Coordinates of N, CA, C and O in Angstrom, one line a residue:
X5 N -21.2 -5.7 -20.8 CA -21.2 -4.4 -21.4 C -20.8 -3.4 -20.2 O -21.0 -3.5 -19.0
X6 N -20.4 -2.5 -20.9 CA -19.8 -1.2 -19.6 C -21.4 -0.1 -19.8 O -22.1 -0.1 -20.8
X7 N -21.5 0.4 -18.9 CA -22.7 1.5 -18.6 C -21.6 3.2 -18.3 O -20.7 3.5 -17.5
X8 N -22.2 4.1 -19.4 CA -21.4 5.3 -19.1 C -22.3 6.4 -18.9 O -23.1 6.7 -19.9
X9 N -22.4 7.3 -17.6 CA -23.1 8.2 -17.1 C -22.3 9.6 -17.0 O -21.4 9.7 -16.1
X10 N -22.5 10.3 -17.7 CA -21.8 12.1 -17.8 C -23.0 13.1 -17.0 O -24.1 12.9 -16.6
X11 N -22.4 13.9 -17.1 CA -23.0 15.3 -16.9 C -22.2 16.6 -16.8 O -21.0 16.7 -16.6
X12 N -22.9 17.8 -17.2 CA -22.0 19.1 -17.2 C -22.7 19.9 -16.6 O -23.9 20.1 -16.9
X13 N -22.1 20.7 -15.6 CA -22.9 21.7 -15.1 C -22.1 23.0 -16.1 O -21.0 23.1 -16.6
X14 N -23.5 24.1 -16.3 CA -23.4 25.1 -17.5 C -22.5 25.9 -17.4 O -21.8 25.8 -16.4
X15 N -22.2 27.1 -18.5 CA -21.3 27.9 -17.9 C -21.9 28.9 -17.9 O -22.9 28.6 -17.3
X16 N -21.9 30.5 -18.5 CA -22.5 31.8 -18.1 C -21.9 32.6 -17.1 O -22.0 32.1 -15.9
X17 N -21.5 33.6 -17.3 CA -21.8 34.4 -16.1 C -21.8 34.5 -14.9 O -22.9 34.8 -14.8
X18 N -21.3 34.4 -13.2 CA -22.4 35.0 -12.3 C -22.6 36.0 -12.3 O -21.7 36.8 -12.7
X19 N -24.1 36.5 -12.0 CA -25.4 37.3 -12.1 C -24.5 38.4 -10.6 O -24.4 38.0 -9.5
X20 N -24.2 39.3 -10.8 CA -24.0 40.0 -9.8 C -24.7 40.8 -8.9 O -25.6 41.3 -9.6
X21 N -24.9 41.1 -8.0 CA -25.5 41.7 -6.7 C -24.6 43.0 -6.1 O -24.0 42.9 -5.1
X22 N -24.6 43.7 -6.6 CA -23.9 45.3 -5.6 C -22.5 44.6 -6.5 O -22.5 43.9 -7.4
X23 N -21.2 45.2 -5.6 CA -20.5 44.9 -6.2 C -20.0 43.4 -6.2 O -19.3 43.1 -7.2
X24 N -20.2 42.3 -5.4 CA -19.8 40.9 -5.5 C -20.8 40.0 -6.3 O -22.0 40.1 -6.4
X25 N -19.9 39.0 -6.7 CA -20.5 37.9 -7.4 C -21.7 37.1 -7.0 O -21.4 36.0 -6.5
X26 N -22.7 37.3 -7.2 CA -24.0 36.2 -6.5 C -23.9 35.0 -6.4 O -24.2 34.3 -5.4
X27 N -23.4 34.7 -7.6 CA -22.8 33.0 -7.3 C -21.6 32.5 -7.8 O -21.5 31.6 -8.7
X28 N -20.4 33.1 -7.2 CA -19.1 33.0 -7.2 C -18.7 31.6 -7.3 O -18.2 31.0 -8.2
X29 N -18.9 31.3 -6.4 CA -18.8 29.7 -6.2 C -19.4 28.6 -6.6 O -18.9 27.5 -6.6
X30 N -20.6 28.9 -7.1 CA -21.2 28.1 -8.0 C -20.4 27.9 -9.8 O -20.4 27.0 -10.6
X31 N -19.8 29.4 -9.9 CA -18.8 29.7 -11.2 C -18.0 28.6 -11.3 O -17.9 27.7 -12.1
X32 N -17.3 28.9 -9.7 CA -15.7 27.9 -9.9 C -16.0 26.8 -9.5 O -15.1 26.3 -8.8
X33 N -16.8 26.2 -9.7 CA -17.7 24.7 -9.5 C -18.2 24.0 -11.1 O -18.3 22.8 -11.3
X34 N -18.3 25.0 -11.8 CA -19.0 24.3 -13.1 C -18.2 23.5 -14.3 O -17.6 24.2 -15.2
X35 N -18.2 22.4 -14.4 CA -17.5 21.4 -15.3 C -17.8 20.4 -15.9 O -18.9 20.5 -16.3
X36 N -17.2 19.4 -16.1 CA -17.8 18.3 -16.6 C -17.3 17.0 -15.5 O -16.5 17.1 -14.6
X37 N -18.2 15.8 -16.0 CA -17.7 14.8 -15.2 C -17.9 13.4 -15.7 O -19.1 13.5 -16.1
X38 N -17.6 12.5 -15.9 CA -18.5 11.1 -15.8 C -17.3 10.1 -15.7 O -16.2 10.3 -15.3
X39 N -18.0 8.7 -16.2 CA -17.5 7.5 -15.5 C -18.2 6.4 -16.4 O -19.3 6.6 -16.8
X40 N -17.5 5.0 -16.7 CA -17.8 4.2 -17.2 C -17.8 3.2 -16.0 O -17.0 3.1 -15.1
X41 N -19.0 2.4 -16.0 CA -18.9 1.3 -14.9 C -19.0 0.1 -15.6 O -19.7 -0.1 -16.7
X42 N -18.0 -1.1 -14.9 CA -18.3 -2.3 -15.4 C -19.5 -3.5 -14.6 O -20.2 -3.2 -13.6
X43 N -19.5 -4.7 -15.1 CA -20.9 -4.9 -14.6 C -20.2 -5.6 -12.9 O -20.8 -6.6 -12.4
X44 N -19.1 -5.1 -12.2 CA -18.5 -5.7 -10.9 C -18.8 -4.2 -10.0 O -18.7 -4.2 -8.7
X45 N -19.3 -3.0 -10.8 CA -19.9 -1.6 -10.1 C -18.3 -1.3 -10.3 O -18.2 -0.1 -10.2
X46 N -17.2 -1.7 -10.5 CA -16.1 -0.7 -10.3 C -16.2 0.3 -11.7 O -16.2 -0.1 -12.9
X47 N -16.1 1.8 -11.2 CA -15.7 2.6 -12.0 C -14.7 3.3 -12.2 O -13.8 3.3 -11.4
X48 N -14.5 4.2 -13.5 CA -13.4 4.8 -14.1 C -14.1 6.1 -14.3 O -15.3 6.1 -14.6
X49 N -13.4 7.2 -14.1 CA -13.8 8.5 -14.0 C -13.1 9.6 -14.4 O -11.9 9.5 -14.0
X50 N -13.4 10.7 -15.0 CA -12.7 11.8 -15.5 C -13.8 13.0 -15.3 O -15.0 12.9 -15.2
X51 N -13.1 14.2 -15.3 CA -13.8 15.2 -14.2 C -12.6 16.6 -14.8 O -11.4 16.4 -15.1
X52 N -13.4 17.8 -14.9 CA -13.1 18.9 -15.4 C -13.4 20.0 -15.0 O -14.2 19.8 -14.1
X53 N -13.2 21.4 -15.1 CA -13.6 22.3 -14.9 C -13.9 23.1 -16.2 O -13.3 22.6 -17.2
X54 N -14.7 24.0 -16.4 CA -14.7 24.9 -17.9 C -14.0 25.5 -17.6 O -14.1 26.0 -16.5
X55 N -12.8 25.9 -18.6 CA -11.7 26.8 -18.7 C -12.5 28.2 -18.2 O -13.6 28.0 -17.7
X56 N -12.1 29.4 -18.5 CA -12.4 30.7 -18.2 C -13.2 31.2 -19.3 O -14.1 31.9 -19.1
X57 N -12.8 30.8 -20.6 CA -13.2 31.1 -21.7 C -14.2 31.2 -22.3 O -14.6 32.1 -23.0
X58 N -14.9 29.7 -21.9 CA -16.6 29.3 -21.6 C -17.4 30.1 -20.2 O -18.6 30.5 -20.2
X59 N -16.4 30.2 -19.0 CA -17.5 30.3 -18.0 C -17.4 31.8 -18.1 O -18.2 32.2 -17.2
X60 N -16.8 32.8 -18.7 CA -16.4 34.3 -18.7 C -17.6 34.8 -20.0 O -18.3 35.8 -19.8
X61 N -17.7 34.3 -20.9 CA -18.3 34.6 -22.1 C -17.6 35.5 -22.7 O -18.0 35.8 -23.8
X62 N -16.4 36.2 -22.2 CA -16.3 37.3 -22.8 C -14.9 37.2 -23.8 O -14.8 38.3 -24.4
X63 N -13.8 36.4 -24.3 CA -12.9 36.2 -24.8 C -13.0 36.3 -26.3 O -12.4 37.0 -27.1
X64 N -14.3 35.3 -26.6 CA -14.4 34.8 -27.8 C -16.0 34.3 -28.1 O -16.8 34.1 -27.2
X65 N -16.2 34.3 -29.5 CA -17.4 34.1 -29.4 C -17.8 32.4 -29.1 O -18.9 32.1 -28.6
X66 N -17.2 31.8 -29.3 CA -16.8 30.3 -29.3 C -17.3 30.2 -27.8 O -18.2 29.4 -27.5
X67 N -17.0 30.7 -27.4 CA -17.4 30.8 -25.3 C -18.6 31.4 -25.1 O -19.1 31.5 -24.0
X68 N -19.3 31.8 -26.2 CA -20.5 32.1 -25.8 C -21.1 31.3 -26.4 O -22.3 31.4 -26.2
X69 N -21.0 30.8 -27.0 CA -21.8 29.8 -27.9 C -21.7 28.4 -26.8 O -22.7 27.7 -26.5
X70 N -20.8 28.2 -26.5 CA -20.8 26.9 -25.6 C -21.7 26.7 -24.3 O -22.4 25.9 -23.7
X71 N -21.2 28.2 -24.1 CA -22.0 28.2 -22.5 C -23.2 28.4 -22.4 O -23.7 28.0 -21.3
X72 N -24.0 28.9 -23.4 CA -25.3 29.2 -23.8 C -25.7 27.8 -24.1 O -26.8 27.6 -23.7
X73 N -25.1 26.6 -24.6 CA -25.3 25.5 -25.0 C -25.4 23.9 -24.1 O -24.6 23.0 -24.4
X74 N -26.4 23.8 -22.9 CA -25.9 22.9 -22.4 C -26.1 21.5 -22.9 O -25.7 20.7 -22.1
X75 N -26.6 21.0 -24.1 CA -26.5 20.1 -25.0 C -24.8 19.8 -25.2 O -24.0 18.9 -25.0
X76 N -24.6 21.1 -25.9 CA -23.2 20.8 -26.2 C -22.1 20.8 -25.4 O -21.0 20.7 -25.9
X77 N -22.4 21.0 -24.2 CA -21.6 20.9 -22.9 C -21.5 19.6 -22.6 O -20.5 18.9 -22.2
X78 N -22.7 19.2 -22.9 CA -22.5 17.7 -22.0 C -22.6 16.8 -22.9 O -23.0 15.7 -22.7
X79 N -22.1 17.2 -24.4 CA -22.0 16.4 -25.4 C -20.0 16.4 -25.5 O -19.2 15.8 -26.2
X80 N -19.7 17.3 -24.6 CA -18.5 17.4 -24.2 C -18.3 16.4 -23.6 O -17.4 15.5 -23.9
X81 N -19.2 16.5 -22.4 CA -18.8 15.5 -21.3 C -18.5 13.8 -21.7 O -17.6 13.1 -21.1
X82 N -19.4 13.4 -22.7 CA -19.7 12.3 -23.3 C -18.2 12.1 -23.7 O -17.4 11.3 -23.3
X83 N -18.0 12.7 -24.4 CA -16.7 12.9 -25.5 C -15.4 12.8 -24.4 O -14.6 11.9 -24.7
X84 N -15.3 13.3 -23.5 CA -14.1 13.7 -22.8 C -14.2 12.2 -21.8 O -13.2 11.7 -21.3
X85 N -15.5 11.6 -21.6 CA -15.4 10.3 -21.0 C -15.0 9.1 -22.2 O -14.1 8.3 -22.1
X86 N -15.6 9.3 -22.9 CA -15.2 8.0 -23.8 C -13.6 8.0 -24.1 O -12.9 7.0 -24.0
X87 N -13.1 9.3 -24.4 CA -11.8 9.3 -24.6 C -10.6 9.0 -23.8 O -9.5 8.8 -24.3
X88 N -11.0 9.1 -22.0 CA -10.4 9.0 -21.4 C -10.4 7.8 -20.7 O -9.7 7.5 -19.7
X89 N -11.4 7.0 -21.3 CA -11.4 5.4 -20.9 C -11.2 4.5 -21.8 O -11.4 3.3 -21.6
X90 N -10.8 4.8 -22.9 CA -10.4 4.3 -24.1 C -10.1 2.5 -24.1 O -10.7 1.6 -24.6
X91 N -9.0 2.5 -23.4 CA -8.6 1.6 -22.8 C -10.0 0.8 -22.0 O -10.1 -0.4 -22.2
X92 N -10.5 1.2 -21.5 CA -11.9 0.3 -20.9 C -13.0 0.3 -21.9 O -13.8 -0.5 -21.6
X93 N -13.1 1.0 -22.9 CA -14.5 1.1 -23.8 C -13.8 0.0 -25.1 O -14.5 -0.8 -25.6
X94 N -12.4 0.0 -25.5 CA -12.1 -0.6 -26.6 C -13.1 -1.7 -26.9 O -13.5 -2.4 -26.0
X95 N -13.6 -2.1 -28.3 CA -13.9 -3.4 -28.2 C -15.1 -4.1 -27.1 O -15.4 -5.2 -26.7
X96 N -15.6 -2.6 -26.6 CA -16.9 -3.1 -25.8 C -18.6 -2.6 -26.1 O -18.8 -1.6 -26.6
X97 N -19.4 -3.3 -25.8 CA -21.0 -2.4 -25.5 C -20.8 -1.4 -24.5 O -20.9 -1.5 -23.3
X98 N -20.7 -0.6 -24.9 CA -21.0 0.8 -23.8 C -22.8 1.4 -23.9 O -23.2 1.9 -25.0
X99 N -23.5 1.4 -23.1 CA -24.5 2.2 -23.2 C -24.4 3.6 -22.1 O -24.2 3.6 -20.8
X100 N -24.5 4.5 -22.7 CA -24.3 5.5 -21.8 C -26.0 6.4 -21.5 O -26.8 6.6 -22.4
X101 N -26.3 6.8 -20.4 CA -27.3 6.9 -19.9 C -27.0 8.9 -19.9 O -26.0 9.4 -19.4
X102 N -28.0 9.5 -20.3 CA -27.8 10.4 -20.8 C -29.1 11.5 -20.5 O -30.1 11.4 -21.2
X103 N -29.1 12.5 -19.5 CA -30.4 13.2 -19.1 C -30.5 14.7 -20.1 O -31.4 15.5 -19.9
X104 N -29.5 14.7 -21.2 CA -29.9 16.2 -21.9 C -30.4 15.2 -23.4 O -29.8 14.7 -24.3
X105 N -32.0 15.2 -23.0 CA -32.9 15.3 -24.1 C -31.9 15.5 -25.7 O -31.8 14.6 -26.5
X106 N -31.3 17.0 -25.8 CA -30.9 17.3 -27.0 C -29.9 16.4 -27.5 O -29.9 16.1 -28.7
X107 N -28.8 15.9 -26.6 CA -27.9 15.0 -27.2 C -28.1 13.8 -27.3 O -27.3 13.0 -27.8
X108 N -29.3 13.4 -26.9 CA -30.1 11.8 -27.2 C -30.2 11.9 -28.7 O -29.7 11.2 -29.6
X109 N -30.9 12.9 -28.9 CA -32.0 13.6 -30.4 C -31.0 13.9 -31.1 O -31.2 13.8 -32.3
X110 N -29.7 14.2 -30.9 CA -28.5 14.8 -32.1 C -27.8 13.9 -32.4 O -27.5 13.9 -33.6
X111 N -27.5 12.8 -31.5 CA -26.5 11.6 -31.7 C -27.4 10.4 -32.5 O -26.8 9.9 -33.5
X112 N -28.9 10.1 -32.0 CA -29.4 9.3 -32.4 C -30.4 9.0 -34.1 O -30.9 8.1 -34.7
X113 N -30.2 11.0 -34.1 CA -30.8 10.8 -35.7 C -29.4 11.5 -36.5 O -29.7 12.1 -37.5
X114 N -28.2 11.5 -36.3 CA -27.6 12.2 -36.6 C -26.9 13.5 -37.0 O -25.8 13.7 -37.5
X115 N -28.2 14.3 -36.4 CA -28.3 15.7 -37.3 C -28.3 16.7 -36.1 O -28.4 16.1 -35.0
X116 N -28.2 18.2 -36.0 CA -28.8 19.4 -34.7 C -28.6 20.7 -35.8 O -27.9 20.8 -36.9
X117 N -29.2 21.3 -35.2 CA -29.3 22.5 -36.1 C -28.4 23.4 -35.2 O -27.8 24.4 -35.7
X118 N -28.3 23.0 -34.2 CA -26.8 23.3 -33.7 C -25.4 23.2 -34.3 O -24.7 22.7 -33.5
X119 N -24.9 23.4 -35.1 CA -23.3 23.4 -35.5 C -23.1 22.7 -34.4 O -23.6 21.6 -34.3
X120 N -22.4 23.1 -33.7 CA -21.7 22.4 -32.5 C -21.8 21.1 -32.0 O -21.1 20.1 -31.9
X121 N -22.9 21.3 -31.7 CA -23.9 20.4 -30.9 C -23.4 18.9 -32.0 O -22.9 17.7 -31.8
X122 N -23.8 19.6 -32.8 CA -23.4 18.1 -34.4 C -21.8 17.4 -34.5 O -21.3 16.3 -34.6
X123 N -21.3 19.0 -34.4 CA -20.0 18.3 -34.6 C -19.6 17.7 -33.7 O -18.8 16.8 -34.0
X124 N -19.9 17.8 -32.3 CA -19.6 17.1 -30.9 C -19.7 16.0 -31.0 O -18.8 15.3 -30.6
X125 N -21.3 15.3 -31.7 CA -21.8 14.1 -31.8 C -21.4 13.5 -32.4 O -21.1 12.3 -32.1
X126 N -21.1 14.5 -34.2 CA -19.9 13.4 -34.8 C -18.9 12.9 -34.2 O -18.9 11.7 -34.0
X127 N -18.2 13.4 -33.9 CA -17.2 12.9 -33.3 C -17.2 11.9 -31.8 O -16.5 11.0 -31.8
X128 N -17.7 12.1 -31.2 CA -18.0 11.1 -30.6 C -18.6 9.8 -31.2 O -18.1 8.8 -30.7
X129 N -19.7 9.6 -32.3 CA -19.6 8.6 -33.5 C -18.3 8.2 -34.0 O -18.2 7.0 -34.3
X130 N -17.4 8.9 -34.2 CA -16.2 8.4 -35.1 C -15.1 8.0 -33.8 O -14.3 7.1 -33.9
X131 N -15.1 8.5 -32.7 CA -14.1 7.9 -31.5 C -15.2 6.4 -31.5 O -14.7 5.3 -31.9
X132 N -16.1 6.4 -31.1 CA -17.0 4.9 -30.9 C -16.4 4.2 -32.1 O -16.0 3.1 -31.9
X133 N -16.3 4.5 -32.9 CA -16.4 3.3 -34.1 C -14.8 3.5 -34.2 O -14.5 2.6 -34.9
X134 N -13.8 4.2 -33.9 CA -12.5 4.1 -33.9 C -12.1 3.0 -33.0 O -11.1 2.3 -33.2
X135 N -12.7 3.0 -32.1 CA -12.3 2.1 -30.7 C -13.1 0.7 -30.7 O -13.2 0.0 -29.7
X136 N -14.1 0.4 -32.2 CA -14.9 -0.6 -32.1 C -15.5 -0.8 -31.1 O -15.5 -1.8 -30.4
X137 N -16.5 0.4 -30.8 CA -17.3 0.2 -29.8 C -18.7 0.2 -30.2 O -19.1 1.1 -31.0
X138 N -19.8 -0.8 -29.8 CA -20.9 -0.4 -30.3 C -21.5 0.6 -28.7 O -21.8 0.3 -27.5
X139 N -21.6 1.3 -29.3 CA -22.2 2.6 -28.3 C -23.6 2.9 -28.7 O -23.9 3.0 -29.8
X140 N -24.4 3.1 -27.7 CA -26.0 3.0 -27.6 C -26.0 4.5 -26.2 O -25.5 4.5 -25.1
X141 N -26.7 5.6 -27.2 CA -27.1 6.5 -25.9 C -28.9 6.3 -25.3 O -29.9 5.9 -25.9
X142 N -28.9 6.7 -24.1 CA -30.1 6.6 -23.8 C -30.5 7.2 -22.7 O -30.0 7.2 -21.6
X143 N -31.7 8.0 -23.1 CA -32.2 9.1 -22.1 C -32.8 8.6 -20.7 O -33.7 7.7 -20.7
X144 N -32.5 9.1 -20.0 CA -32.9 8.9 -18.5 C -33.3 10.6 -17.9 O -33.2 11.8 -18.4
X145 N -33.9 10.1 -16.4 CA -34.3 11.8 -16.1 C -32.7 11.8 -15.3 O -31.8 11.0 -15.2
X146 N -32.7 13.3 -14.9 CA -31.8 14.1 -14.0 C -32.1 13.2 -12.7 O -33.1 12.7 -12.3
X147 N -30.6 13.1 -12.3 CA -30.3 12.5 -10.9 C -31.1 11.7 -10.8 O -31.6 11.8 -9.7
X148 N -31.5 10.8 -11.5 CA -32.4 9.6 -11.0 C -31.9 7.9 -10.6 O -32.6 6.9 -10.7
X149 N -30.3 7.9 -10.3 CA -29.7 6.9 -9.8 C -29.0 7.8 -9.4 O -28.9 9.0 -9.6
X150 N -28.1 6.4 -8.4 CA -26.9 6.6 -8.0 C -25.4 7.3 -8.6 O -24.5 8.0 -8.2
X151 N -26.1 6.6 -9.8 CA -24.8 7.0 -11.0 C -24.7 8.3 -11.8 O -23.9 8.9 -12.4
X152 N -26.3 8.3 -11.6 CA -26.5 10.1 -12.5 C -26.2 10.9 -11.5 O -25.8 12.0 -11.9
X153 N -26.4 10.9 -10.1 CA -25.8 11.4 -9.3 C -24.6 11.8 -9.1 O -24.4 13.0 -8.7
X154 N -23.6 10.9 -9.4 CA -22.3 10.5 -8.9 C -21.8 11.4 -10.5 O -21.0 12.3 -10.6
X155 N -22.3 10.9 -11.1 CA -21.8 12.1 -12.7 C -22.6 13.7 -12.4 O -22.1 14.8 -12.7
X156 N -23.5 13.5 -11.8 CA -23.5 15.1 -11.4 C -22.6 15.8 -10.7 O -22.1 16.9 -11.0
X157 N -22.5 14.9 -9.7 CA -21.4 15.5 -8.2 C -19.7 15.7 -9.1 O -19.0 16.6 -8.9
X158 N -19.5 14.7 -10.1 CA -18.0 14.9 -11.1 C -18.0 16.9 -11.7 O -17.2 17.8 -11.8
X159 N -19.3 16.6 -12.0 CA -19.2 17.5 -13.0 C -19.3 19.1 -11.6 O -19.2 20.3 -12.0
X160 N -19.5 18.9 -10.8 CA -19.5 20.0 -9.6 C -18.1 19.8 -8.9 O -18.0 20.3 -7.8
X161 N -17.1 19.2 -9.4 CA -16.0 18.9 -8.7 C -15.9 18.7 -7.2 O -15.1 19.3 -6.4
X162 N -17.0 17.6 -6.9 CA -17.2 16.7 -5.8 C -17.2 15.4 -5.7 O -18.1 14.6 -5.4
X163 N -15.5 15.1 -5.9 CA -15.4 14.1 -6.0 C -15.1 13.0 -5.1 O -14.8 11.9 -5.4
X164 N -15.5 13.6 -3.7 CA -15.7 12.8 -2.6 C -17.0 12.5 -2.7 O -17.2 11.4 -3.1
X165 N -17.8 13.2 -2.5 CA -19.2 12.8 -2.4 C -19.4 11.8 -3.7 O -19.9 10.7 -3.4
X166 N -19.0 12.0 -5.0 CA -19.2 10.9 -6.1 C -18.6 9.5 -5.8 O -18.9 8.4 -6.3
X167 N -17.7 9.8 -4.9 CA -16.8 8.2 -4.7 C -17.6 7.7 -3.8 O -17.5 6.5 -3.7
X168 N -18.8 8.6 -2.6 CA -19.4 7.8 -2.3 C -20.4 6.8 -2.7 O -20.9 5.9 -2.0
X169 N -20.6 7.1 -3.6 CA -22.5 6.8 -4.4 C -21.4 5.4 -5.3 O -21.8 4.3 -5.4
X170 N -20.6 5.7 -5.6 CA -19.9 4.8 -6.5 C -18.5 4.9 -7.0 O -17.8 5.8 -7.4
X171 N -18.4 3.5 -6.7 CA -16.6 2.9 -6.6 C -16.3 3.2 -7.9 O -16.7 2.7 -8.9
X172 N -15.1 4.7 -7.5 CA -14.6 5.3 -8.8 C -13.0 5.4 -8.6 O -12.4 5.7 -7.5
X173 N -12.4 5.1 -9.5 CA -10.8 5.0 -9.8 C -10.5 6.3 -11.2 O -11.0 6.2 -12.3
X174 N -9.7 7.1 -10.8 CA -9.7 7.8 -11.9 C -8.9 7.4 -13.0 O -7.7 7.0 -13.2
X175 N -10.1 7.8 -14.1 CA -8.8 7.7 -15.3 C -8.0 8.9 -15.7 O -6.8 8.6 -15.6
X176 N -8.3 10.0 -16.1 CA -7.4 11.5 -16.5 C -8.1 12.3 -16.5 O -9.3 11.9 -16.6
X177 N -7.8 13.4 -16.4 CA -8.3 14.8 -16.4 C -8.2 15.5 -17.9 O -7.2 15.2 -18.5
X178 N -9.0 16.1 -18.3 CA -8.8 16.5 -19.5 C -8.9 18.3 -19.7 O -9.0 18.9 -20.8
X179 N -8.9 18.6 -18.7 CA -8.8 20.3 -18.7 C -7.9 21.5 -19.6 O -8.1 22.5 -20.1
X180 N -7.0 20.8 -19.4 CA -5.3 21.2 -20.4 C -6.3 21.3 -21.9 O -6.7 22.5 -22.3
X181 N -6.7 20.1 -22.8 CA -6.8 20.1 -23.7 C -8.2 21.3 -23.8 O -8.8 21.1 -24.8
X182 N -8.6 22.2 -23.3 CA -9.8 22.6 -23.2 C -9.4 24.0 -23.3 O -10.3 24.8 -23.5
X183 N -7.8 24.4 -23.1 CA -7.5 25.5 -22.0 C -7.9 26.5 -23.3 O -8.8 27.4 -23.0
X184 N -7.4 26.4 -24.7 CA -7.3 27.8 -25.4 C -8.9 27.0 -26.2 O -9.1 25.8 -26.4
X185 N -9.9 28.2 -26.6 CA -10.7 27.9 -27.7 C -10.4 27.5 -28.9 O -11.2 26.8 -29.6
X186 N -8.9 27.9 -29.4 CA -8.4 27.6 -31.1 C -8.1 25.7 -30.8 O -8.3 24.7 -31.3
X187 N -7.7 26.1 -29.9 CA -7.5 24.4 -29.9 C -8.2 23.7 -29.5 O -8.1 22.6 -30.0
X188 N -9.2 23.9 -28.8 CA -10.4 22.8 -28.5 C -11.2 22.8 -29.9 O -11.4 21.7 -30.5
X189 N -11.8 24.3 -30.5 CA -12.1 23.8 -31.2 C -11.7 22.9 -32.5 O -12.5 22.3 -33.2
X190 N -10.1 23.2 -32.7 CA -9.2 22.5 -34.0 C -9.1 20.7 -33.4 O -8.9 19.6 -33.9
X191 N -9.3 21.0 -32.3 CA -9.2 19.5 -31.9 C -11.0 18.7 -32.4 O -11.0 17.5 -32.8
X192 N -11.7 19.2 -32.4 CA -13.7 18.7 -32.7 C -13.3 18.5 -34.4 O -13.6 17.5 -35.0
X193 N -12.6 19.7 -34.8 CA -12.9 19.5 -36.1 C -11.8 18.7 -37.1 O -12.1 18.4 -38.2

């Protein structure tokens, strides 16, 4: 079986201080990231940034809804990993190890009073079972391996430090598909 570890750092705002950004850099750091490992430790990895749209709040309301939402961020992440390993999840046990409480709870009883949050999960259910995968999520804490690590460091676009913690080969980038709101969202639904 392959083991899949995500993470998303949030979007929002930075909080400003006089006239500069408080945490400017922490802004152009926030994305997604993860990696499917097989049981030889070699991994496959895909790694993102939040367009402007999410980390701005201010374009659409779609962007505030996401960024306010770190469930549905990292129910992104899930989504944007399975898809971009397609080819390695086909036809396999994937258990993906998973530290946001809410998308354990949305995927595993089917339901979120979240909109979003649901439809993320669906679909991530309908890519699993498109690709014949039996897929199993399962909650773990924050950074408590190597590998939740290494999917934290993705999702901070640190992808040196991630390749240290664990042998990662990338699979694709999926930023482009993220770029306009109308289309990310016409893409979920």
């Amino acid at each position: 079986h392959l083991s899949m570890h995500c993470d998303a750092t949030g979007g929002g705002r930075a909080e400003m201080s006089g006239n500069q950004p408080k945490r400017m850099k922490m802004a152009e750091t926030r994305g997604y990231g993860g990696f499917v490992v097989d049981r030889s430790g070699k991994g496959h990895w895909c790694s993102g940034k939040w367009p402007r749209w999410i980390l701005d709040e201010e374009e659409c309301e779609w962007g505030k809804s996401l960024s306010n939402s770190t469930s549905t961020l990292e129910a992104i992440a899930i989504l944007a990993t399975i898809s971009s390993n397609d080819v390695h999840c086909r036809n396999r046990d994937v258990v993906c190890y998973c530290d946001n409480n809410g998308v354990v709870y949305s995927y595993k009883k089917g339901r979120s009073e979240d909109l979003l949050l649901a439809t993320i999960t669906k679909a991530i259910f309908d890519v699993s079972n498109g690709l014949n995968m039996n897929f199993i999520i399962r909650s773990v804490k924050r950074v408590s391996t190597r590998y939740e690590l290494a999917a934290d460091m993705l999702s901070r676009g640190q992808l040196r430090e991630a390749k240290e913690n664990v042998d990662l080969s990338r699979s694709e980038e999926h930023t482009s598909e993220l770029q306009s709101p109308d289309h990310f969202v016409c893409r979920l639904l």
